[in-house]
Amino acid sequence: MIANTKPIDILAVRRDFPLLSVTNRNKPVVYLDSGSSAQKPQSVINAMADFYRTGYANIHRGIYELSEKASQHYENVRAEVKTFINAKSADEIVFVRGTTEAINLVAHSFGRTNLKAGDEILVSEMEHHSNIVPWHLLREQIGVILKVIPITDDGEINMDAYRALFSPRTKVVAITQASNVLGTINQIKLMTQIAHDHDAVVVVDGAQAVPHMPVDVSDLDCDFYAFSAHKLYGPSGVGVLYGKQKWLEQMQPYQGGGGMIESVTFEQITFAKSPHKFEAGTPDIAGVIGLSAAMKYIDTIGKEAIFTHEQALLHYTQAKLAAIPGLRIIGTAKSKVGVISFVLEGIHPHDIRTVLDHEGIAIRAGHHCAQPIMQRFNVPATVRVSLGIYNTEKDIDALVDAIQLTKRLFA
Ligand code: PLP
């Protein structure tokens, strides 16, 4: 397929998202919180409603036409995800609830099968709690050791320190491809090569990368890759774990239930093959259908076009914000997705957020589930702009006006 590199028709894109015409505190909404969760295009909403209206049945269970079709539909999406991230096989795609569940699955299933007390796991200082807490739990359970990859003042991985952290006990590197606070895009391919040179597996948190840039897991060569549909303009409650087949095949499931077995007696259980052995219970079937529509939407606009649009807006936003006296941007890496965290001298981020909210601006302030980053930069919280496909310079101008208003109110 030839990549669509046509520039985005931003007005047409905005019309695709019904929520952009609602109000926030009686003002037209300016949605700058896509990093938390992105809005949904009409095509995603329609695909899910149509499925519930005319195609719904449980999957992999009923031997009747509706169920067979729903099962086929669901499995087709697995193949679509394979193409979307360029995995080698649809069997490498596990449907989960989201990035959080995907990483927990790896920590539990890979961890319990392959790790023992004293083995070392490297996690970076810029991880979301979803890529810290599951490893912490594993430490409590089996005694693995967590080592922290430090970041620079610009919010980039300190690559020398990364290289120096490896020891013969290093078994896992858990790293985000793009930071949800700093925006930094990490050099996953290089970091993976380094980890593989030390026989460590690489688990990538792709929650903030997949919506904003082309991702090719075969090229990255990572062992596991996790992302959530709801940040990708799809529904909440569904996500993807990619895992190399050699790992998925040898890992034990950590949840048991219907749909993941071949046979069950009270004496013995044989599991279904992966990926099904990791999908216990009835999944979010309509969510997977919605994910399919979201990926199609992105492919129609074009991943390169989305990246180009958001990069231009990122630079516009950073320049506008940097010109505001007293404003400090946290996260100044050379390579970033459209995530810009900032603090304003003398005004708490939560107070800024309150004023912005009353100006119609939907934006997040807090620790963004990444408290170690707050500690690293010595701030209690940040205000975070996170851009999506539908944002415009006008949105950023409205933000800047509202920040100026905040400064006047708190002067
Ligand atoms: N990782 C990163 C970098 C994130 O930004 C998020 C959500 O904000 C997550 C993981 C968790 O994603 P979810 O809540 O969809 O599981």
JSON list of N, CA, C and O in Angstrom, two decimals, residues 28-82:
[
{"chain": "A", "resi": 28, "resn": "PRO", "atom": "N", "xyz": [-16.99, 27.14, 23.67]},
{"chain": "A", "resi": 28, "resn": "PRO", "atom": "CA", "xyz": [-16.64, 26.08, 22.72]},
{"chain": "A", "resi": 28, "resn": "PRO", "atom": "C", "xyz": [-15.41, 25.33, 23.21]},
{"chain": "A", "resi": 28, "resn": "PRO", "atom": "O", "xyz": [-14.44, 25.96, 23.65]},
{"chain": "A", "resi": 29, "resn": "VAL", "atom": "N", "xyz": [-15.46, 24.00, 23.20]},
{"chain": "A", "resi": 29, "resn": "VAL", "atom": "CA", "xyz": [-14.35, 23.25, 23.79]},
{"chain": "A", "resi": 29, "resn": "VAL", "atom": "C", "xyz": [-13.08, 23.38, 22.93]},
{"chain": "A", "resi": 29, "resn": "VAL", "atom": "O", "xyz": [-13.14, 23.36, 21.71]},
{"chain": "A", "resi": 30, "resn": "VAL", "atom": "N", "xyz": [-11.97, 23.57, 23.65]},
{"chain": "A", "resi": 30, "resn": "VAL", "atom": "CA", "xyz": [-10.64, 23.50, 23.01]},
{"chain": "A", "resi": 30, "resn": "VAL", "atom": "C", "xyz": [-10.00, 22.27, 23.63]},
{"chain": "A", "resi": 30, "resn": "VAL", "atom": "O", "xyz": [-9.59, 22.29, 24.79]},
{"chain": "A", "resi": 31, "resn": "TYR", "atom": "N", "xyz": [-9.95, 21.18, 22.87]},
{"chain": "A", "resi": 31, "resn": "TYR", "atom": "CA", "xyz": [-9.55, 19.91, 23.47]},
{"chain": "A", "resi": 31, "resn": "TYR", "atom": "C", "xyz": [-8.05, 19.70, 23.35]},
{"chain": "A", "resi": 31, "resn": "TYR", "atom": "O", "xyz": [-7.54, 19.47, 22.25]},
{"chain": "A", "resi": 32, "resn": "LEU", "atom": "N", "xyz": [-7.36, 19.80, 24.48]},
{"chain": "A", "resi": 32, "resn": "LEU", "atom": "CA", "xyz": [-5.90, 19.67, 24.47]},
{"chain": "A", "resi": 32, "resn": "LEU", "atom": "C", "xyz": [-5.45, 18.56, 25.42]},
{"chain": "A", "resi": 32, "resn": "LEU", "atom": "O", "xyz": [-4.42, 18.67, 26.08]},
{"chain": "A", "resi": 33, "resn": "ASP", "atom": "N", "xyz": [-6.26, 17.48, 25.48]},
{"chain": "A", "resi": 33, "resn": "ASP", "atom": "CA", "xyz": [-5.96, 16.39, 26.41]},
{"chain": "A", "resi": 33, "resn": "ASP", "atom": "C", "xyz": [-5.97, 15.03, 25.71]},
{"chain": "A", "resi": 33, "resn": "ASP", "atom": "O", "xyz": [-6.36, 14.02, 26.30]},
{"chain": "A", "resi": 34, "resn": "SER", "atom": "N", "xyz": [-5.52, 15.00, 24.48]},
{"chain": "A", "resi": 34, "resn": "SER", "atom": "CA", "xyz": [-5.56, 13.73, 23.73]},
{"chain": "A", "resi": 34, "resn": "SER", "atom": "C", "xyz": [-4.59, 12.70, 24.28]},
{"chain": "A", "resi": 34, "resn": "SER", "atom": "O", "xyz": [-4.78, 11.50, 24.08]},
{"chain": "A", "resi": 35, "resn": "GLY", "atom": "N", "xyz": [-3.56, 13.16, 24.99]},
{"chain": "A", "resi": 35, "resn": "GLY", "atom": "CA", "xyz": [-2.62, 12.21, 25.59]},
{"chain": "A", "resi": 35, "resn": "GLY", "atom": "C", "xyz": [-3.31, 11.39, 26.67]},
{"chain": "A", "resi": 35, "resn": "GLY", "atom": "O", "xyz": [-2.94, 10.23, 26.92]},
{"chain": "A", "resi": 36, "resn": "SER", "atom": "N", "xyz": [-4.29, 12.00, 27.30]},
{"chain": "A", "resi": 36, "resn": "SER", "atom": "CA", "xyz": [-5.03, 11.28, 28.31]},
{"chain": "A", "resi": 36, "resn": "SER", "atom": "C", "xyz": [-6.01, 10.32, 27.62]},
{"chain": "A", "resi": 36, "resn": "SER", "atom": "O", "xyz": [-6.03, 9.12, 27.89]},
{"chain": "A", "resi": 37, "resn": "SER", "atom": "N", "xyz": [-6.81, 10.87, 26.72]},
{"chain": "A", "resi": 37, "resn": "SER", "atom": "CA", "xyz": [-7.67, 10.03, 25.88]},
{"chain": "A", "resi": 37, "resn": "SER", "atom": "C", "xyz": [-8.10, 10.89, 24.70]},
{"chain": "A", "resi": 37, "resn": "SER", "atom": "O", "xyz": [-8.44, 12.06, 24.88]},
{"chain": "A", "resi": 38, "resn": "ALA", "atom": "N", "xyz": [-8.08, 10.29, 23.52]},
{"chain": "A", "resi": 38, "resn": "ALA", "atom": "CA", "xyz": [-8.41, 11.06, 22.32]},
{"chain": "A", "resi": 38, "resn": "ALA", "atom": "C", "xyz": [-9.90, 10.99, 22.04]},
{"chain": "A", "resi": 38, "resn": "ALA", "atom": "O", "xyz": [-10.58, 10.04, 22.44]},
{"chain": "A", "resi": 39, "resn": "GLN", "atom": "N", "xyz": [-10.41, 11.99, 21.33]},
{"chain": "A", "resi": 39, "resn": "GLN", "atom": "CA", "xyz": [-11.81, 11.97, 20.91]},
{"chain": "A", "resi": 39, "resn": "GLN", "atom": "C", "xyz": [-12.00, 10.96, 19.76]},
{"chain": "A", "resi": 39, "resn": "GLN", "atom": "O", "xyz": [-11.02, 10.51, 19.17]},
{"chain": "A", "resi": 40, "resn": "LYS", "atom": "N", "xyz": [-13.27, 10.65, 19.49]},
{"chain": "A", "resi": 40, "resn": "LYS", "atom": "CA", "xyz": [-13.56, 9.57, 18.53]},
{"chain": "A", "resi": 40, "resn": "LYS", "atom": "C", "xyz": [-14.20, 10.11, 17.26]},
{"chain": "A", "resi": 40, "resn": "LYS", "atom": "O", "xyz": [-15.17, 10.88, 17.34]},
{"chain": "A", "resi": 41, "resn": "PRO", "atom": "N", "xyz": [-13.71, 9.69, 16.09]},
{"chain": "A", "resi": 41, "resn": "PRO", "atom": "CA", "xyz": [-14.38, 10.12, 14.87]},
{"chain": "A", "resi": 41, "resn": "PRO", "atom": "C", "xyz": [-15.72, 9.38, 14.71]},
{"chain": "A", "resi": 41, "resn": "PRO", "atom": "O", "xyz": [-15.90, 8.30, 15.28]},
{"chain": "A", "resi": 42, "resn": "GLN", "atom": "N", "xyz": [-16.60, 9.97, 13.91]},
{"chain": "A", "resi": 42, "resn": "GLN", "atom": "CA", "xyz": [-17.93, 9.39, 13.69]},
{"chain": "A", "resi": 42, "resn": "GLN", "atom": "C", "xyz": [-17.81, 7.95, 13.17]},
{"chain": "A", "resi": 42, "resn": "GLN", "atom": "O", "xyz": [-18.63, 7.10, 13.51]},
{"chain": "A", "resi": 43, "resn": "SER", "atom": "N", "xyz": [-16.79, 7.67, 12.37]},
{"chain": "A", "resi": 43, "resn": "SER", "atom": "CA", "xyz": [-16.67, 6.32, 11.79]},
{"chain": "A", "resi": 43, "resn": "SER", "atom": "C", "xyz": [-16.47, 5.26, 12.88]},
{"chain": "A", "resi": 43, "resn": "SER", "atom": "O", "xyz": [-16.97, 4.13, 12.75]},
{"chain": "A", "resi": 44, "resn": "VAL", "atom": "N", "xyz": [-15.77, 5.62, 13.95]},
{"chain": "A", "resi": 44, "resn": "VAL", "atom": "CA", "xyz": [-15.58, 4.67, 15.06]},
{"chain": "A", "resi": 44, "resn": "VAL", "atom": "C", "xyz": [-16.90, 4.47, 15.80]},
{"chain": "A", "resi": 44, "resn": "VAL", "atom": "O", "xyz": [-17.31, 3.35, 16.11]},
{"chain": "A", "resi": 45, "resn": "ILE", "atom": "N", "xyz": [-17.57, 5.60, 16.05]},
{"chain": "A", "resi": 45, "resn": "ILE", "atom": "CA", "xyz": [-18.86, 5.53, 16.76]},
{"chain": "A", "resi": 45, "resn": "ILE", "atom": "C", "xyz": [-19.85, 4.69, 15.94]},
{"chain": "A", "resi": 45, "resn": "ILE", "atom": "O", "xyz": [-20.54, 3.81, 16.47]},
{"chain": "A", "resi": 46, "resn": "ASN", "atom": "N", "xyz": [-19.88, 4.93, 14.62]},
{"chain": "A", "resi": 46, "resn": "ASN", "atom": "CA", "xyz": [-20.80, 4.18, 13.75]},
{"chain": "A", "resi": 46, "resn": "ASN", "atom": "C", "xyz": [-20.47, 2.69, 13.72]},
{"chain": "A", "resi": 46, "resn": "ASN", "atom": "O", "xyz": [-21.37, 1.85, 13.79]},
{"chain": "A", "resi": 47, "resn": "ALA", "atom": "N", "xyz": [-19.18, 2.38, 13.62]},
{"chain": "A", "resi": 47, "resn": "ALA", "atom": "CA", "xyz": [-18.79, 0.96, 13.50]},
{"chain": "A", "resi": 47, "resn": "ALA", "atom": "C", "xyz": [-19.25, 0.18, 14.73]},
{"chain": "A", "resi": 47, "resn": "ALA", "atom": "O", "xyz": [-19.78, -0.93, 14.63]},
{"chain": "A", "resi": 48, "resn": "MET", "atom": "N", "xyz": [-19.11, 0.81, 15.90]},
{"chain": "A", "resi": 48, "resn": "MET", "atom": "CA", "xyz": [-19.50, 0.11, 17.12]},
{"chain": "A", "resi": 48, "resn": "MET", "atom": "C", "xyz": [-21.02, 0.01, 17.23]},
{"chain": "A", "resi": 48, "resn": "MET", "atom": "O", "xyz": [-21.56, -1.04, 17.58]},
{"chain": "A", "resi": 49, "resn": "ALA", "atom": "N", "xyz": [-21.71, 1.11, 16.89]},
{"chain": "A", "resi": 49, "resn": "ALA", "atom": "CA", "xyz": [-23.18, 1.10, 16.97]},
{"chain": "A", "resi": 49, "resn": "ALA", "atom": "C", "xyz": [-23.74, 0.10, 15.97]},
{"chain": "A", "resi": 49, "resn": "ALA", "atom": "O", "xyz": [-24.66, -0.67, 16.29]},
{"chain": "A", "resi": 50, "resn": "ASP", "atom": "N", "xyz": [-23.16, 0.05, 14.75]},
{"chain": "A", "resi": 50, "resn": "ASP", "atom": "CA", "xyz": [-23.64, -0.89, 13.73]},
{"chain": "A", "resi": 50, "resn": "ASP", "atom": "C", "xyz": [-23.44, -2.33, 14.20]},
{"chain": "A", "resi": 50, "resn": "ASP", "atom": "O", "xyz": [-24.30, -3.19, 13.99]},
{"chain": "A", "resi": 51, "resn": "PHE", "atom": "N", "xyz": [-22.30, -2.57, 14.83]},
{"chain": "A", "resi": 51, "resn": "PHE", "atom": "CA", "xyz": [-22.03, -3.93, 15.31]},
{"chain": "A", "resi": 51, "resn": "PHE", "atom": "C", "xyz": [-23.07, -4.33, 16.37]},
{"chain": "A", "resi": 51, "resn": "PHE", "atom": "O", "xyz": [-23.62, -5.42, 16.33]},
{"chain": "A", "resi": 52, "resn": "TYR", "atom": "N", "xyz": [-23.35, -3.41, 17.28]},
{"chain": "A", "resi": 52, "resn": "TYR", "atom": "CA", "xyz": [-24.35, -3.73, 18.31]},
{"chain": "A", "resi": 52, "resn": "TYR", "atom": "C", "xyz": [-25.74, -3.88, 17.69]},
{"chain": "A", "resi": 52, "resn": "TYR", "atom": "O", "xyz": [-26.54, -4.70, 18.13]},
{"chain": "A", "resi": 53, "resn": "ARG", "atom": "N", "xyz": [-26.01, -3.06, 16.65]},
{"chain": "A", "resi": 53, "resn": "ARG", "atom": "CA", "xyz": [-27.35, -3.10, 16.05]},
{"chain": "A", "resi": 53, "resn": "ARG", "atom": "C", "xyz": [-27.55, -4.36, 15.23]},
{"chain": "A", "resi": 53, "resn": "ARG", "atom": "O", "xyz": [-28.61, -4.98, 15.30]},
{"chain": "A", "resi": 54, "resn": "THR", "atom": "N", "xyz": [-26.53, -4.74, 14.45]},
{"chain": "A", "resi": 54, "resn": "THR", "atom": "CA", "xyz": [-26.81, -5.78, 13.44]},
{"chain": "A", "resi": 54, "resn": "THR", "atom": "C", "xyz": [-25.86, -6.98, 13.47]},
{"chain": "A", "resi": 54, "resn": "THR", "atom": "O", "xyz": [-26.08, -7.94, 12.76]},
{"chain": "A", "resi": 55, "resn": "GLY", "atom": "N", "xyz": [-24.80, -6.93, 14.30]},
{"chain": "A", "resi": 55, "resn": "GLY", "atom": "CA", "xyz": [-23.83, -8.03, 14.21]},
{"chain": "A", "resi": 55, "resn": "GLY", "atom": "C", "xyz": [-23.44, -8.65, 15.52]},
{"chain": "A", "resi": 55, "resn": "GLY", "atom": "O", "xyz": [-22.57, -9.53, 15.56]},
{"chain": "A", "resi": 56, "resn": "TYR", "atom": "N", "xyz": [-24.08, -8.23, 16.62]},
{"chain": "A", "resi": 56, "resn": "TYR", "atom": "CA", "xyz": [-23.55, -8.63, 17.92]},
{"chain": "A", "resi": 56, "resn": "TYR", "atom": "C", "xyz": [-23.86, -10.07, 18.30]},
{"chain": "A", "resi": 56, "resn": "TYR", "atom": "O", "xyz": [-24.99, -10.53, 18.20]},
{"chain": "A", "resi": 57, "resn": "ALA", "atom": "N", "xyz": [-22.85, -10.78, 18.73]},
{"chain": "A", "resi": 57, "resn": "ALA", "atom": "CA", "xyz": [-22.99, -12.09, 19.41]},
{"chain": "A", "resi": 57, "resn": "ALA", "atom": "C", "xyz": [-21.65, -12.34, 20.07]},
{"chain": "A", "resi": 57, "resn": "ALA", "atom": "O", "xyz": [-20.65, -11.70, 19.70]},
{"chain": "A", "resi": 58, "resn": "ASN", "atom": "N", "xyz": [-21.64, -13.26, 21.03]},
{"chain": "A", "resi": 58, "resn": "ASN", "atom": "CA", "xyz": [-20.34, -13.59, 21.63]},
{"chain": "A", "resi": 58, "resn": "ASN", "atom": "C", "xyz": [-19.49, -14.33, 20.59]},
{"chain": "A", "resi": 58, "resn": "ASN", "atom": "O", "xyz": [-20.02, -14.87, 19.62]},
{"chain": "A", "resi": 59, "resn": "ILE", "atom": "N", "xyz": [-18.19, -14.32, 20.82]},
{"chain": "A", "resi": 59, "resn": "ILE", "atom": "CA", "xyz": [-17.29, -14.89, 19.82]},
{"chain": "A", "resi": 59, "resn": "ILE", "atom": "C", "xyz": [-16.68, -16.21, 20.30]},
{"chain": "A", "resi": 59, "resn": "ILE", "atom": "O", "xyz": [-16.65, -16.47, 21.50]},
{"chain": "A", "resi": 60, "resn": "HIS", "atom": "N", "xyz": [-16.20, -16.99, 19.35]},
{"chain": "A", "resi": 60, "resn": "HIS", "atom": "CA", "xyz": [-15.47, -18.24, 19.62]},
{"chain": "A", "resi": 60, "resn": "HIS", "atom": "C", "xyz": [-16.29, -19.23, 20.46]},
{"chain": "A", "resi": 60, "resn": "HIS", "atom": "O", "xyz": [-15.73, -20.09, 21.11]},
{"chain": "A", "resi": 61, "resn": "ARG", "atom": "N", "xyz": [-17.62, -19.06, 20.51]},
{"chain": "A", "resi": 61, "resn": "ARG", "atom": "CA", "xyz": [-18.39, -19.95, 21.37]},
{"chain": "A", "resi": 61, "resn": "ARG", "atom": "C", "xyz": [-19.58, -20.55, 20.64]},
{"chain": "A", "resi": 61, "resn": "ARG", "atom": "O", "xyz": [-19.72, -21.77, 20.58]},
{"chain": "A", "resi": 62, "resn": "GLY", "atom": "N", "xyz": [-20.42, -19.69, 20.05]},
{"chain": "A", "resi": 62, "resn": "GLY", "atom": "CA", "xyz": [-21.66, -20.18, 19.46]},
{"chain": "A", "resi": 62, "resn": "GLY", "atom": "C", "xyz": [-21.44, -20.69, 18.05]},
{"chain": "A", "resi": 62, "resn": "GLY", "atom": "O", "xyz": [-20.71, -20.09, 17.26]},
{"chain": "A", "resi": 63, "resn": "ILE", "atom": "N", "xyz": [-22.04, -21.84, 17.73]},
{"chain": "A", "resi": 63, "resn": "ILE", "atom": "CA", "xyz": [-21.92, -22.34, 16.36]},
{"chain": "A", "resi": 63, "resn": "ILE", "atom": "C", "xyz": [-23.19, -21.90, 15.62]},
{"chain": "A", "resi": 63, "resn": "ILE", "atom": "O", "xyz": [-24.03, -22.71, 15.24]},
{"chain": "A", "resi": 64, "resn": "TYR", "atom": "N", "xyz": [-23.38, -20.62, 15.50]},
{"chain": "A", "resi": 64, "resn": "TYR", "atom": "CA", "xyz": [-24.49, -20.11, 14.69]},
{"chain": "A", "resi": 64, "resn": "TYR", "atom": "C", "xyz": [-23.93, -18.93, 13.92]},
{"chain": "A", "resi": 64, "resn": "TYR", "atom": "O", "xyz": [-22.86, -18.39, 14.24]},
{"chain": "A", "resi": 65, "resn": "GLU", "atom": "N", "xyz": [-24.65, -18.53, 12.88]},
{"chain": "A", "resi": 65, "resn": "GLU", "atom": "CA", "xyz": [-24.09, -17.60, 11.90]},
{"chain": "A", "resi": 65, "resn": "GLU", "atom": "C", "xyz": [-23.61, -16.29, 12.53]},
{"chain": "A", "resi": 65, "resn": "GLU", "atom": "O", "xyz": [-22.50, -15.82, 12.26]},
{"chain": "A", "resi": 66, "resn": "LEU", "atom": "N", "xyz": [-24.46, -15.72, 13.40]},
{"chain": "A", "resi": 66, "resn": "LEU", "atom": "CA", "xyz": [-24.08, -14.42, 13.98]},
{"chain": "A", "resi": 66, "resn": "LEU", "atom": "C", "xyz": [-22.77, -14.51, 14.75]},
{"chain": "A", "resi": 66, "resn": "LEU", "atom": "O", "xyz": [-21.90, -13.65, 14.64]},
{"chain": "A", "resi": 67, "resn": "SER", "atom": "N", "xyz": [-22.64, -15.59, 15.52]},
{"chain": "A", "resi": 67, "resn": "SER", "atom": "CA", "xyz": [-21.43, -15.75, 16.32]},
{"chain": "A", "resi": 67, "resn": "SER", "atom": "C", "xyz": [-20.22, -16.03, 15.43]},
{"chain": "A", "resi": 67, "resn": "SER", "atom": "O", "xyz": [-19.12, -15.50, 15.67]},
{"chain": "A", "resi": 68, "resn": "GLU", "atom": "N", "xyz": [-20.44, -16.83, 14.39]},
{"chain": "A", "resi": 68, "resn": "GLU", "atom": "CA", "xyz": [-19.32, -17.11, 13.48]},
{"chain": "A", "resi": 68, "resn": "GLU", "atom": "C", "xyz": [-18.84, -15.83, 12.80]},
{"chain": "A", "resi": 68, "resn": "GLU", "atom": "O", "xyz": [-17.64, -15.59, 12.68]},
{"chain": "A", "resi": 69, "resn": "LYS", "atom": "N", "xyz": [-19.81, -15.00, 12.40]},
{"chain": "A", "resi": 69, "resn": "LYS", "atom": "CA", "xyz": [-19.42, -13.74, 11.73]},
{"chain": "A", "resi": 69, "resn": "LYS", "atom": "C", "xyz": [-18.72, -12.80, 12.69]},
{"chain": "A", "resi": 69, "resn": "LYS", "atom": "O", "xyz": [-17.73, -12.15, 12.33]},
{"chain": "A", "resi": 70, "resn": "ALA", "atom": "N", "xyz": [-19.24, -12.73, 13.91]},
{"chain": "A", "resi": 70, "resn": "ALA", "atom": "CA", "xyz": [-18.60, -11.84, 14.91]},
{"chain": "A", "resi": 70, "resn": "ALA", "atom": "C", "xyz": [-17.19, -12.32, 15.19]},
{"chain": "A", "resi": 70, "resn": "ALA", "atom": "O", "xyz": [-16.24, -11.52, 15.29]},
{"chain": "A", "resi": 71, "resn": "SER", "atom": "N", "xyz": [-17.02, -13.66, 15.29]},
{"chain": "A", "resi": 71, "resn": "SER", "atom": "CA", "xyz": [-15.68, -14.22, 15.55]},
{"chain": "A", "resi": 71, "resn": "SER", "atom": "C", "xyz": [-14.74, -13.89, 14.40]},
{"chain": "A", "resi": 71, "resn": "SER", "atom": "O", "xyz": [-13.58, -13.51, 14.61]},
{"chain": "A", "resi": 72, "resn": "GLN", "atom": "N", "xyz": [-15.26, -14.01, 13.18]},
{"chain": "A", "resi": 72, "resn": "GLN", "atom": "CA", "xyz": [-14.44, -13.74, 12.01]},
{"chain": "A", "resi": 72, "resn": "GLN", "atom": "C", "xyz": [-14.01, -12.27, 11.99]},
{"chain": "A", "resi": 72, "resn": "GLN", "atom": "O", "xyz": [-12.86, -11.92, 11.75]},
{"chain": "A", "resi": 73, "resn": "HIS", "atom": "N", "xyz": [-14.99, -11.41, 12.31]},
{"chain": "A", "resi": 73, "resn": "HIS", "atom": "CA", "xyz": [-14.75, -9.97, 12.35]},
{"chain": "A", "resi": 73, "resn": "HIS", "atom": "C", "xyz": [-13.61, -9.65, 13.35]},
{"chain": "A", "resi": 73, "resn": "HIS", "atom": "O", "xyz": [-12.67, -8.93, 13.05]},
{"chain": "A", "resi": 74, "resn": "TYR", "atom": "N", "xyz": [-13.76, -10.24, 14.53]},
{"chain": "A", "resi": 74, "resn": "TYR", "atom": "CA", "xyz": [-12.79, -10.02, 15.61]},
{"chain": "A", "resi": 74, "resn": "TYR", "atom": "C", "xyz": [-11.40, -10.50, 15.19]},
{"chain": "A", "resi": 74, "resn": "TYR", "atom": "O", "xyz": [-10.40, -9.80, 15.37]},
{"chain": "A", "resi": 75, "resn": "GLU", "atom": "N", "xyz": [-11.34, -11.68, 14.59]},
{"chain": "A", "resi": 75, "resn": "GLU", "atom": "CA", "xyz": [-10.03, -12.22, 14.18]},
{"chain": "A", "resi": 75, "resn": "GLU", "atom": "C", "xyz": [-9.45, -11.42, 13.01]},
{"chain": "A", "resi": 75, "resn": "GLU", "atom": "O", "xyz": [-8.23, -11.29, 12.91]},
{"chain": "A", "resi": 76, "resn": "ASN", "atom": "N", "xyz": [-10.32, -10.88, 12.15]},
{"chain": "A", "resi": 76, "resn": "ASN", "atom": "CA", "xyz": [-9.81, -10.03, 11.06]},
{"chain": "A", "resi": 76, "resn": "ASN", "atom": "C", "xyz": [-9.08, -8.81, 11.63]},
{"chain": "A", "resi": 76, "resn": "ASN", "atom": "O", "xyz": [-8.10, -8.35, 11.07]},
{"chain": "A", "resi": 77, "resn": "VAL", "atom": "N", "xyz": [-9.60, -8.29, 12.76]},
{"chain": "A", "resi": 77, "resn": "VAL", "atom": "CA", "xyz": [-8.98, -7.10, 13.33]},
{"chain": "A", "resi": 77, "resn": "VAL", "atom": "C", "xyz": [-7.57, -7.45, 13.85]},
{"chain": "A", "resi": 77, "resn": "VAL", "atom": "O", "xyz": [-6.64, -6.66, 13.75]},
{"chain": "A", "resi": 78, "resn": "ARG", "atom": "N", "xyz": [-7.43, -8.67, 14.33]},
{"chain": "A", "resi": 78, "resn": "ARG", "atom": "CA", "xyz": [-6.09, -9.10, 14.76]},
{"chain": "A", "resi": 78, "resn": "ARG", "atom": "C", "xyz": [-5.11, -8.97, 13.58]},
{"chain": "A", "resi": 78, "resn": "ARG", "atom": "O", "xyz": [-3.99, -8.49, 13.74]},
{"chain": "A", "resi": 79, "resn": "ALA", "atom": "N", "xyz": [-5.57, -9.40, 12.42]},
{"chain": "A", "resi": 79, "resn": "ALA", "atom": "CA", "xyz": [-4.71, -9.31, 11.23]},
{"chain": "A", "resi": 79, "resn": "ALA", "atom": "C", "xyz": [-4.47, -7.84, 10.85]},
{"chain": "A", "resi": 79, "resn": "ALA", "atom": "O", "xyz": [-3.39, -7.47, 10.38]},
{"chain": "A", "resi": 80, "resn": "GLU", "atom": "N", "xyz": [-5.49, -7.01, 11.06]},
{"chain": "A", "resi": 80, "resn": "GLU", "atom": "CA", "xyz": [-5.32, -5.58, 10.73]},
{"chain": "A", "resi": 80, "resn": "GLU", "atom": "C", "xyz": [-4.29, -4.93, 11.67]},
{"chain": "A", "resi": 80, "resn": "GLU", "atom": "O", "xyz": [-3.49, -4.10, 11.24]},
{"chain": "A", "resi": 81, "resn": "VAL", "atom": "N", "xyz": [-4.33, -5.31, 12.94]},
{"chain": "A", "resi": 81, "resn": "VAL", "atom": "CA", "xyz": [-3.35, -4.76, 13.89]},
{"chain": "A", "resi": 81, "resn": "VAL", "atom": "C", "xyz": [-1.95, -5.20, 13.48]},
{"chain": "A", "resi": 81, "resn": "VAL", "atom": "O", "xyz": [-0.99, -4.42, 13.51]},
{"chain": "A", "resi": 82, "resn": "LYS", "atom": "N", "xyz": [-1.85, -6.46, 13.08]},
{"chain": "A", "resi": 82, "resn": "LYS", "atom": "CA", "xyz": [-0.54, -6.98, 12.62]},
{"chain": "A", "resi": 82, "resn": "LYS", "atom": "C", "xyz": [0.02, -6.07, 11.52]},
{"chain": "A", "resi": 82, "resn": "LYS", "atom": "O", "xyz": [1.19, -5.67, 11.57]}
]
